[in-house]
mmCIF file of C-alpha atoms in Angstrom:
data_model
loop_
_atom_site.group_PDB
_atom_site.id
_atom_site.type_symbol
_atom_site.label_atom_id
_atom_site.label_comp_id
_atom_site.label_asym_id
_atom_site.label_seq_id
_atom_site.Cartn_x
_atom_site.Cartn_y
_atom_site.Cartn_z
ATOM 1 C CA MET A 16 160.547 157.862 81.744
ATOM 2 C CA THR A 17 156.814 158.604 81.957
ATOM 3 C CA THR A 18 154.841 161.001 79.864
ATOM 4 C CA LYS A 19 151.682 163.071 80.384
ATOM 5 C CA THR A 20 150.672 163.088 76.711
ATOM 6 C CA LYS A 21 147.814 161.145 75.169
ATOM 7 C CA PRO A 22 148.671 157.420 74.931
ATOM 8 C CA ILE A 23 149.738 156.064 71.540
ATOM 9 C CA THR A 24 146.988 153.754 70.269
ATOM 10 C CA SER A 25 146.343 151.771 67.101
ATOM 11 C CA ILE A 26 143.910 149.132 65.808
ATOM 12 C CA ASP A 27 145.336 145.614 65.404
ATOM 13 C CA TYR A 28 144.558 142.783 62.947
ATOM 14 C CA ALA A 29 141.592 141.618 65.088
ATOM 15 C CA GLY A 30 140.027 145.082 65.205
ATOM 16 C CA ARG A 31 141.053 145.684 68.824
ATOM 17 C CA THR A 32 142.296 149.010 70.107
ATOM 18 C CA CYS A 33 145.864 148.545 71.379
ATOM 19 C CA VAL A 34 147.996 150.862 73.483
ATOM 20 C CA LEU A 35 151.797 151.078 73.397
ATOM 21 C CA ARG A 36 153.392 150.203 76.770
ATOM 22 C CA THR A 37 156.774 149.465 78.271
ATOM 23 C CA SER A 38 157.228 145.719 78.649
ATOM 24 C CA GLY A 39 158.698 145.690 82.164
ATOM 25 C CA GLY A 40 156.538 145.186 85.259
ATOM 26 C CA TRP A 41 152.998 146.512 84.869
ATOM 27 C CA GLY A 42 153.979 148.486 81.788
ATOM 28 C CA THR A 43 153.907 152.250 81.613
ATOM 29 C CA THR A 44 151.695 153.717 78.900
ATOM 30 C CA VAL A 45 153.771 155.402 76.192
ATOM 31 C CA GLY A 46 152.694 158.704 74.660
ATOM 32 C CA ILE A 47 154.065 160.933 71.920
ATOM 33 C CA GLY A 48 157.303 162.481 73.159
ATOM 34 C CA PHE A 49 158.283 159.495 75.341
ATOM 35 C CA VAL A 50 162.091 159.212 75.364
ATOM 36 C CA ALA A 51 163.095 155.569 74.971
ATOM 37 C CA LEU A 52 166.492 153.901 75.214
ATOM 38 C CA SER A 53 167.340 151.398 72.467
ATOM 39 C CA HIS A 54 169.291 148.197 73.034
ATOM 40 C CA ARG A 55 172.289 150.023 71.516
ATOM 41 C CA GLY A 56 172.102 152.682 74.239
ATOM 42 C CA GLU A 57 170.730 155.366 71.882
ATOM 43 C CA ARG A 58 167.912 157.682 72.954
ATOM 44 C CA TRP A 59 164.923 158.156 70.642
ATOM 45 C CA VAL A 60 161.722 160.179 70.927
ATOM 46 C CA ILE A 61 158.660 158.014 70.252
ATOM 47 C CA THR A 62 156.354 159.746 67.753
ATOM 48 C CA GLY A 63 153.767 157.048 66.993
ATOM 49 C CA GLY A 64 153.336 153.510 65.818
ATOM 50 C CA ARG A 65 151.197 150.799 64.302
ATOM 51 C CA ALA A 66 149.760 147.794 66.161
ATOM 52 C CA PRO A 67 150.349 144.307 64.703
ATOM 53 C CA HIS A 68 148.697 143.819 61.289
ATOM 54 C CA LYS A 69 148.682 140.012 61.688
ATOM 55 C CA GLU A 70 148.973 137.577 64.594
ATOM 56 C CA SER A 71 152.675 136.870 64.016
ATOM 57 C CA SER A 72 153.596 140.584 63.897
ATOM 58 C CA SER A 73 154.851 142.722 66.798
ATOM 59 C CA GLY A 74 153.795 145.978 65.113
ATOM 60 C CA ARG A 75 155.986 149.027 64.580
ATOM 61 C CA VAL A 76 157.108 152.076 66.532
ATOM 62 C CA TYR A 77 158.011 155.428 64.923
ATOM 63 C CA ALA A 78 160.760 157.547 66.478
ATOM 64 C CA THR A 79 163.147 160.440 65.885
ATOM 65 C CA PRO A 80 166.671 160.802 67.299
ATOM 66 C CA TYR A 81 167.093 162.512 70.688
ATOM 67 C CA PRO A 82 168.076 165.238 71.066
ATOM 68 C CA ALA A 83 166.475 166.403 67.869
ATOM 69 C CA SER A 84 168.539 168.468 65.485
ATOM 70 C CA PRO A 85 167.760 172.204 65.657
ATOM 71 C CA ASP A 86 167.574 172.113 61.845
ATOM 72 C CA VAL A 87 164.043 170.808 61.122
ATOM 73 C CA SER A 88 165.104 169.653 57.647
ATOM 74 C CA ASP A 89 167.608 167.336 59.375
ATOM 75 C CA VAL A 90 165.001 165.483 61.462
ATOM 76 C CA HIS A 91 164.112 162.021 60.190
ATOM 77 C CA GLU A 92 161.557 159.561 61.504
ATOM 78 C CA SER A 93 162.502 155.897 61.579
ATOM 79 C CA GLN A 94 160.486 152.701 62.079
ATOM 80 C CA PHE A 95 161.487 150.055 64.615
ATOM 81 C CA PHE A 96 160.166 146.837 66.065
ATOM 82 C CA PRO A 97 158.773 147.665 69.536
ATOM 83 C CA GLY A 98 161.230 145.235 71.158
ATOM 84 C CA VAL A 99 164.132 147.526 70.204
ATOM 85 C CA PHE A 100 162.927 149.810 73.024
ATOM 86 C CA ASP A 101 161.389 147.088 75.251
ATOM 87 C CA LEU A 102 157.901 148.238 74.227
ATOM 88 C CA VAL A 103 154.818 146.134 73.431
ATOM 89 C CA TRP A 104 151.367 146.681 71.935
ATOM 90 C CA VAL A 105 148.701 145.662 74.473
ATOM 91 C CA PRO A 106 145.005 145.239 73.540
ATOM 92 C CA THR A 107 142.742 147.440 75.666
ATOM 93 C CA GLU A 108 139.600 145.555 74.654
ATOM 94 C CA ASN A 109 138.611 142.153 73.335
ATOM 95 C CA LYS A 110 136.265 142.637 70.377
ATOM 96 C CA LYS A 111 135.226 138.946 70.360
ATOM 97 C CA GLU A 112 134.205 139.060 74.051
ATOM 98 C CA GLN A 113 132.227 142.276 73.485
ATOM 99 C CA ALA A 114 130.293 140.621 70.644
ATOM 100 C CA HIS A 115 129.021 137.928 73.056
ATOM 101 C CA ALA A 116 128.057 140.367 75.815
#
């Protein structure tokens, strides 16, 4: 499912700007409100995330259940590994290469 919202971005451990994408094929950019299917078959609304904080990390993705409860006090945001939804953090720039340019 694609989205027309601003892409979800975060700065990783190397100081690079990363964008959240689907891992299949070329990878669709994920924005706030993207509805993702977990490996358990549950639907979640992606609300944000954090790029990897060290090289061995995959980062985190924040999401709320879909459909959201009409009672706002019932809505909870959870953290997941991106792989739960077949998502990945992809660097959009290489800070080291830019330093040599």
